[in-house]
Coordinates of C-alpha atoms in Angstrom, one line a residue:
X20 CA 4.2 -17.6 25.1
X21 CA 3.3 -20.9 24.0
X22 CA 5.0 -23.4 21.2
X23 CA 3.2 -23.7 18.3
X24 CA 2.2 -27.4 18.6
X25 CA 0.7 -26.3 21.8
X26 CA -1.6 -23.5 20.5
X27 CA -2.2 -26.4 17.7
X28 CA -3.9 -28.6 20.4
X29 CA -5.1 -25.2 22.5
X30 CA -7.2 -23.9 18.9
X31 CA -8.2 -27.8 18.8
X32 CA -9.7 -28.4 22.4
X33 CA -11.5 -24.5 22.8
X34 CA -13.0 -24.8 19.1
X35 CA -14.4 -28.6 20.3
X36 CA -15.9 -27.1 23.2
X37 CA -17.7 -23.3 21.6
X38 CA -15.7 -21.5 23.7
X39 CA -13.9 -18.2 22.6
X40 CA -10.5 -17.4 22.2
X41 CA -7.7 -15.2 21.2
X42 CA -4.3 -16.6 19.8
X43 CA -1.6 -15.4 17.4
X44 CA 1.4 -16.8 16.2
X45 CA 4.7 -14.5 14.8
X46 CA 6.0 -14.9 11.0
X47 CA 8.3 -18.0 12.3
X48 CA 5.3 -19.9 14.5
X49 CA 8.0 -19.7 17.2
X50 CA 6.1 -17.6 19.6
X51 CA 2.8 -18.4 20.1
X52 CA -0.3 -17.0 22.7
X53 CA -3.6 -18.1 23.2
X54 CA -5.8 -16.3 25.4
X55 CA -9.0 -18.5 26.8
X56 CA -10.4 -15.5 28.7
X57 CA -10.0 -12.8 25.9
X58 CA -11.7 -10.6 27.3
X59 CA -10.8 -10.6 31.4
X60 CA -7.1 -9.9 30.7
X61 CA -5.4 -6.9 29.9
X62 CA -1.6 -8.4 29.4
X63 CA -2.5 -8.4 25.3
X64 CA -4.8 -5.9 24.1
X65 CA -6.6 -7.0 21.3
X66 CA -9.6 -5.3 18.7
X67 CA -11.4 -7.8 15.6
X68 CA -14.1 -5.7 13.6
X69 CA -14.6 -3.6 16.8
X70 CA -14.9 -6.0 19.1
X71 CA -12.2 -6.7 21.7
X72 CA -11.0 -5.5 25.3
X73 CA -9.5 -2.4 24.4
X74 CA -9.7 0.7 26.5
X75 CA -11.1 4.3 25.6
X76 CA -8.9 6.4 23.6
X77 CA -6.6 8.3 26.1
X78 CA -4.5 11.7 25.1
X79 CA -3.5 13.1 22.0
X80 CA -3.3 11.2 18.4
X81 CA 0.0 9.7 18.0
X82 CA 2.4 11.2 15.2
X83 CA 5.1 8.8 13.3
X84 CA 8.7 10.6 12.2
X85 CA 11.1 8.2 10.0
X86 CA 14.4 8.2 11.7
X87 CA 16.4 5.9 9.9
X88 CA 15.0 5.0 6.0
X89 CA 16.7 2.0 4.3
X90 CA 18.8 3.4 1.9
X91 CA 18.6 2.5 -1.1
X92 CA 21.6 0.5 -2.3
X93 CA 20.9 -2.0 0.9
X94 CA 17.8 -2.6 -0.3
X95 CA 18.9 -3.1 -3.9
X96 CA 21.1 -5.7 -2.7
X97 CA 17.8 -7.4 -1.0
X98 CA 15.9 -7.4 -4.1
X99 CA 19.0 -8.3 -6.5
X100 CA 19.2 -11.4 -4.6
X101 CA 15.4 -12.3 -4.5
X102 CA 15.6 -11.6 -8.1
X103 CA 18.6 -14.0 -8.6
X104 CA 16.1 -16.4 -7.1
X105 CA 13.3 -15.7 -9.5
X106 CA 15.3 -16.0 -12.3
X107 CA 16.3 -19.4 -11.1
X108 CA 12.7 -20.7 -11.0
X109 CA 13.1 -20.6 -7.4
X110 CA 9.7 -18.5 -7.0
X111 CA 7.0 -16.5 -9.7
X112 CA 6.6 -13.8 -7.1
X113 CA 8.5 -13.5 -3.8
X114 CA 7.1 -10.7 -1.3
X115 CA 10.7 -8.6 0.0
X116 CA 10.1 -6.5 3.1
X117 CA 11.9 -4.3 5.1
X118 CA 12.6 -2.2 8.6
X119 CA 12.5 1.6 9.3
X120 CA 13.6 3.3 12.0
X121 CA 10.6 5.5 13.5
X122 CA 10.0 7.8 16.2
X123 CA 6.4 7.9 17.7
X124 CA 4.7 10.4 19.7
X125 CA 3.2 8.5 23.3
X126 CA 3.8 4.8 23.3
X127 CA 2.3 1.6 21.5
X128 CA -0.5 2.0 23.5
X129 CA -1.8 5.0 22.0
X130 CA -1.5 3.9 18.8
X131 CA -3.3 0.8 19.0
X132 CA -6.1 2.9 20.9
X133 CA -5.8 5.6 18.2
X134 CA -5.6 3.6 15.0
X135 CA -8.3 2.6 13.2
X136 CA -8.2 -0.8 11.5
X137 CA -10.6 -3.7 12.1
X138 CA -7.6 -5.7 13.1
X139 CA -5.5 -4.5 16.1
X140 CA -3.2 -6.1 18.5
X141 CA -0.8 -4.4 21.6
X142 CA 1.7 -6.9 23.5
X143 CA 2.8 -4.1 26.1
X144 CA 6.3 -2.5 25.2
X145 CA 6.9 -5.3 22.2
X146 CA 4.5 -4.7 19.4
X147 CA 1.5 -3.1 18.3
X148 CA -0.5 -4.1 15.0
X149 CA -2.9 -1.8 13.0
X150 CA -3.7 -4.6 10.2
X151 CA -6.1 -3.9 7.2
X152 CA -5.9 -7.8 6.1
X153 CA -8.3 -10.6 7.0
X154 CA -6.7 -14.1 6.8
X155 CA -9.5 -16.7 7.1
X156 CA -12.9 -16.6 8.3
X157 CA -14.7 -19.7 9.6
X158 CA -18.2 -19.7 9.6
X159 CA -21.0 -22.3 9.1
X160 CA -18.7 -25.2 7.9
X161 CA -16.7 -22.8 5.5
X162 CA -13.8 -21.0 5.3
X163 CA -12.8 -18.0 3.5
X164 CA -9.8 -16.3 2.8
X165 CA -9.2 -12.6 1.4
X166 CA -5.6 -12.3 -0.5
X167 CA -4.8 -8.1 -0.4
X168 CA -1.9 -7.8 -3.1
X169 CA -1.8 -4.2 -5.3
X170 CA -1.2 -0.8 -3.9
X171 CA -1.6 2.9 -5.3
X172 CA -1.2 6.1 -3.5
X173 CA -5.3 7.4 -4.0
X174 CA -4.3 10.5 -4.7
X175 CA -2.6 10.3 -7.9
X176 CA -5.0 10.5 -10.6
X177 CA -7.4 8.2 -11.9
X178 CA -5.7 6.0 -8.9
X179 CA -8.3 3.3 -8.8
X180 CA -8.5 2.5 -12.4
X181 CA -4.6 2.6 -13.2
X182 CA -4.8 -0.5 -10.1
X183 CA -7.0 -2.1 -11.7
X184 CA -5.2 -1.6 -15.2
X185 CA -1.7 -2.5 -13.9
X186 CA -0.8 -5.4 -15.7
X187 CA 2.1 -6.7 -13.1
X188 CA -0.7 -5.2 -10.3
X189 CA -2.7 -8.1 -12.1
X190 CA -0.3 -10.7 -12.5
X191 CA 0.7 -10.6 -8.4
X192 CA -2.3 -10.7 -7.7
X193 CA -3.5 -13.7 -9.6
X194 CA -0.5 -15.7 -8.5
X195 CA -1.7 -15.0 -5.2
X196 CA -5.2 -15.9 -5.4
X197 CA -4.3 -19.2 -7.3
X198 CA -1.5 -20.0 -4.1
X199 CA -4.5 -19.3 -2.1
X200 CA -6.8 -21.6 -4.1
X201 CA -4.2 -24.6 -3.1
X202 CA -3.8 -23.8 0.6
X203 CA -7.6 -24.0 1.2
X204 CA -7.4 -27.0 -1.2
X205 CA -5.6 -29.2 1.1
X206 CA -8.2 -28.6 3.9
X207 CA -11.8 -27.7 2.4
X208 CA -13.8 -29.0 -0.6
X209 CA -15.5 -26.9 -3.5
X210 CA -13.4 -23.8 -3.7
X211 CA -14.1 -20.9 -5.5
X212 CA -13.6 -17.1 -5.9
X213 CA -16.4 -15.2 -5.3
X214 CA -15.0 -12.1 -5.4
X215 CA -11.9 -11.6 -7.3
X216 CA -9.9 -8.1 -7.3
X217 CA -12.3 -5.6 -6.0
X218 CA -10.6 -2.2 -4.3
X219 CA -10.4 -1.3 -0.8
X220 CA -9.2 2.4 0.7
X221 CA -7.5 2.8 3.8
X222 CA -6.9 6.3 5.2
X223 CA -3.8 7.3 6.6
X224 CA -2.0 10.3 8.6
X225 CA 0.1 10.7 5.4
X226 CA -2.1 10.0 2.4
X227 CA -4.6 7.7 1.6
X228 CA -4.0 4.5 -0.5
X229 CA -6.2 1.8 -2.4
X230 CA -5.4 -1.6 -2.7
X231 CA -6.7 -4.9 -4.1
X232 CA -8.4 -8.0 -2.7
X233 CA -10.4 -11.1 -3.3
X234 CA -12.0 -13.8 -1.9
X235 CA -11.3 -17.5 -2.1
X236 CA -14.0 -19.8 -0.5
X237 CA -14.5 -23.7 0.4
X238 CA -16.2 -26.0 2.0
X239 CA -14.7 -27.9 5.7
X240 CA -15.3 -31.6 6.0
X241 CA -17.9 -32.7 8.4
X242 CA -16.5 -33.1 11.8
X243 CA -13.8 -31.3 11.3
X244 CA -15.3 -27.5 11.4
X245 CA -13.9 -26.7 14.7
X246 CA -10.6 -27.8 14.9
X247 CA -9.3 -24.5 13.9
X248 CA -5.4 -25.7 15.0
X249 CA -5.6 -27.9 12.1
X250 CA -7.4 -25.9 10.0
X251 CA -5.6 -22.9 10.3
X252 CA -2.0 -23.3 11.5
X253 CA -1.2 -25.5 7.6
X254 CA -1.6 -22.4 5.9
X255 CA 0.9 -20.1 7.6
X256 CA 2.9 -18.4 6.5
X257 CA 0.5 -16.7 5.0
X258 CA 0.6 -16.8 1.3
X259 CA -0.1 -12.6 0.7
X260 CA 3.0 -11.8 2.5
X261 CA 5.6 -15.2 1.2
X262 CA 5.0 -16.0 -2.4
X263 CA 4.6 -18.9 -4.7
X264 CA 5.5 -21.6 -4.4
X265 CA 5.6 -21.2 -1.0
X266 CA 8.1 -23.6 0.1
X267 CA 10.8 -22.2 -2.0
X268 CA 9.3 -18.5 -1.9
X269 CA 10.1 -18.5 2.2
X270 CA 13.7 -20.0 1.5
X271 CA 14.3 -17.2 -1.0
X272 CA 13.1 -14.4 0.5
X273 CA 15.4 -15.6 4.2
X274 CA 18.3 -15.3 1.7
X275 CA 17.1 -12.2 0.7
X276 CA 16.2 -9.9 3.5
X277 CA 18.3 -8.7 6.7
X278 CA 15.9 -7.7 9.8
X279 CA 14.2 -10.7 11.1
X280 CA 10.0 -10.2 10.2
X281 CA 9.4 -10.6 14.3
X282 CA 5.7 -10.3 14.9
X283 CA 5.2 -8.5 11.6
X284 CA 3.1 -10.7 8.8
X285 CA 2.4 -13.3 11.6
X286 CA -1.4 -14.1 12.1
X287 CA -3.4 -13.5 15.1
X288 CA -7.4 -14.4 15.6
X289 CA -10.9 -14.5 17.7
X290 CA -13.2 -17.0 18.3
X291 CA -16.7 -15.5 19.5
X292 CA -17.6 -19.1 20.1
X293 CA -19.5 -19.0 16.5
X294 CA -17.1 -17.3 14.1
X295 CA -13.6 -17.6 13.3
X296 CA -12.0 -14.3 12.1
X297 CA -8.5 -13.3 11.4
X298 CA -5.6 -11.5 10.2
X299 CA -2.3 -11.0 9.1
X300 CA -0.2 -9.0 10.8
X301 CA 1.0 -6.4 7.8
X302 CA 1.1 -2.8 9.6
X303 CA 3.0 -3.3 12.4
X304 CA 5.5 -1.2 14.8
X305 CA 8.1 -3.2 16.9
X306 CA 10.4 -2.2 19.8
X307 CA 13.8 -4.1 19.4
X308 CA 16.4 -4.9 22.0
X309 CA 18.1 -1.5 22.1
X310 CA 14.4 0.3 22.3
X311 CA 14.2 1.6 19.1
X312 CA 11.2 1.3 17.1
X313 CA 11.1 -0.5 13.5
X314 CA 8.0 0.1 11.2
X315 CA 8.3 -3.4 8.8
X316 CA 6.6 -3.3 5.5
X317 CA 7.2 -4.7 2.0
X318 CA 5.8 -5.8 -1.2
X319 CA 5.3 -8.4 -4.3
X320 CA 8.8 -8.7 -6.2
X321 CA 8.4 -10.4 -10.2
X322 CA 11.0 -10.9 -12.5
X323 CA 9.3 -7.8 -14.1
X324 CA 9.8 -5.7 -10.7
X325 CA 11.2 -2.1 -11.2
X326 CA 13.7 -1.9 -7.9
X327 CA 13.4 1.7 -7.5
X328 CA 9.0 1.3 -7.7
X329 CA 9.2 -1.3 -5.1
X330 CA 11.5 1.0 -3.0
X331 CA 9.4 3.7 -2.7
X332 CA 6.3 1.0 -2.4
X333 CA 8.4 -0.1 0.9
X334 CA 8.3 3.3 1.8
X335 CA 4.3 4.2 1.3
X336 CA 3.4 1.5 3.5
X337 CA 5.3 3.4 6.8
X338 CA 2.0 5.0 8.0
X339 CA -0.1 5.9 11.2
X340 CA -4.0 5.0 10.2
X341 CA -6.3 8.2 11.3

């Protein structure tokens, strides 16, 4: 592990010279890696849009049991205070997440090998990250970013239109997209939104869900397209999984929730030496100091929030992808 002004200079120096990388940072940007041989080392086990140095699929699928849920008056105490906070001014829309204790069937291992998601990433016995979510993509002198806020279980009915109808759905997700629309402000030129909320379906060993994304796109100055530390590292936290405005969102929500995020909605990457693509970290299993295993997920919180809808939205997101 690295500090995070070093993987600033590291990101700098490789993106200078064309040559690929790997790096990641956790929610805090207090543990950093960078891997300048991604694909000769076997210590981090990594997968971007199917490429990567993972092995073949060994043994059996992996199954996921809950062990220990968050009841529900703890986390009505999380999201009383984070709404506190937004009723304060404090933040428009806060995202609140949470740990549950799960057993799994084999190891981290197999479930990176098993899962499918075009963003995975294994630190042996630590963590192990099945992310649906790009972050930004660098790519001939722009940068785009994809915001995923808005979930439904697919199979209720008419699942993809009652998204798209939700009013609150909407609002998050707009508050999102316009954080995002300042972020890439204060490093590209000419942003737009090409794409804004189109649905996406992810599978899972439990039930399938839908959720929303867009796209937010701008230009990079001249001479300053490869210096992906500088580029990149001013937008985290990421502003899907914090809130706006961010400053005072990430203050609010450390108030507000009890289990340390970890690894989980950090942001890891790959340079092929033309292309910067990456993601945040927003499925994600990690082993804490006793061994046991905590699934993290969460959700957008509004003054309008329904506590016992986010609850079981915490809930949804615990899943295996198949």
């Amino acid at each position: 592990m690295i500090s995070f002004e070093e993987l600033r200079t590291a990101m700098n120096t490789l993106g200078r010279a064309g040559r690929p990388f790997v790096w990641g940072t956790d929610y805090e940007c207090k543990n950093c890696f960078i891997l300048d041989n991604p694909f000769d080392t076997d210590d981090i086990l990594w997968e971007v849009n199917g490429t990567g140095n993972a092995p073949e699929k060994i043994g059996p699928n992996p199954t996921l049991t809950i062990t220990k849920m968050l009841d529900y008056s703890t986390y009505k105490a999380m999201f009383d205070t984070l709404q506190s906070g937004l009723m304060c001014g404090d933040s428009f829309l806060a995202n609140l997440t949470a740990a549950t204790e799960v057993e799994i069937s084999g190891s981290l291992h197999d479930v990176f090998t098993h899962s499918r998601a075009p963003f995975k990433l294994l630190i042996p016995d630590r963590f192990v990250c099945f992310s649906p979510e790009p972050f930004v993509r660098i790519k001939d002198g722009f940068i785009s970013t994809f915001p995923m806020k808005g979930t439904i279980d697919a199979t209720l009915p008419d699942a993809e239109q009652r998204l798209m109808d939700d009013y609150k759905e909407q609002c998050e997700h707009h508050t999102i997209v316009d954080l995002m629309r300042n972020d890439l402000n204060m490093i590209a030129e000419d942003v737009t939104v090409p794409r804004l909320r189109y649905p996406e379906h992810i599978a899972t060993t439990s039930h399938d869900i839908i959720q929303t994304s867009s796209e937010v796109r701008g230009k990079l100055p001249e001479g300053k397209q490869s210096d992906f530390g500088d580029i990149i590292l001013p937008l985290l936290p990421a502003g899907s999984i914090t809130g706006a405005p961010k400053p005072s969102t990430v203050s609010l929500i450390a108030r507000s929730e009890i289990v340390p995020r970890g690894w989980y909605t950090g942001v890891f990457g790959y340079f092929d030496g033309e292309v910067m693509q990456s993601a945040v970290m927003i499925r994600c299993i990690q082993r804490r100091e006793d061994g046991r295993l905590c699934f993290h997920s969460g959700g957008g919180v509004t003054v309008n929030s329904v506590c016992r809808d986010e609850y079981e939205e915490i809930l949804t997101k615990v899943y295996l992808t198949k």
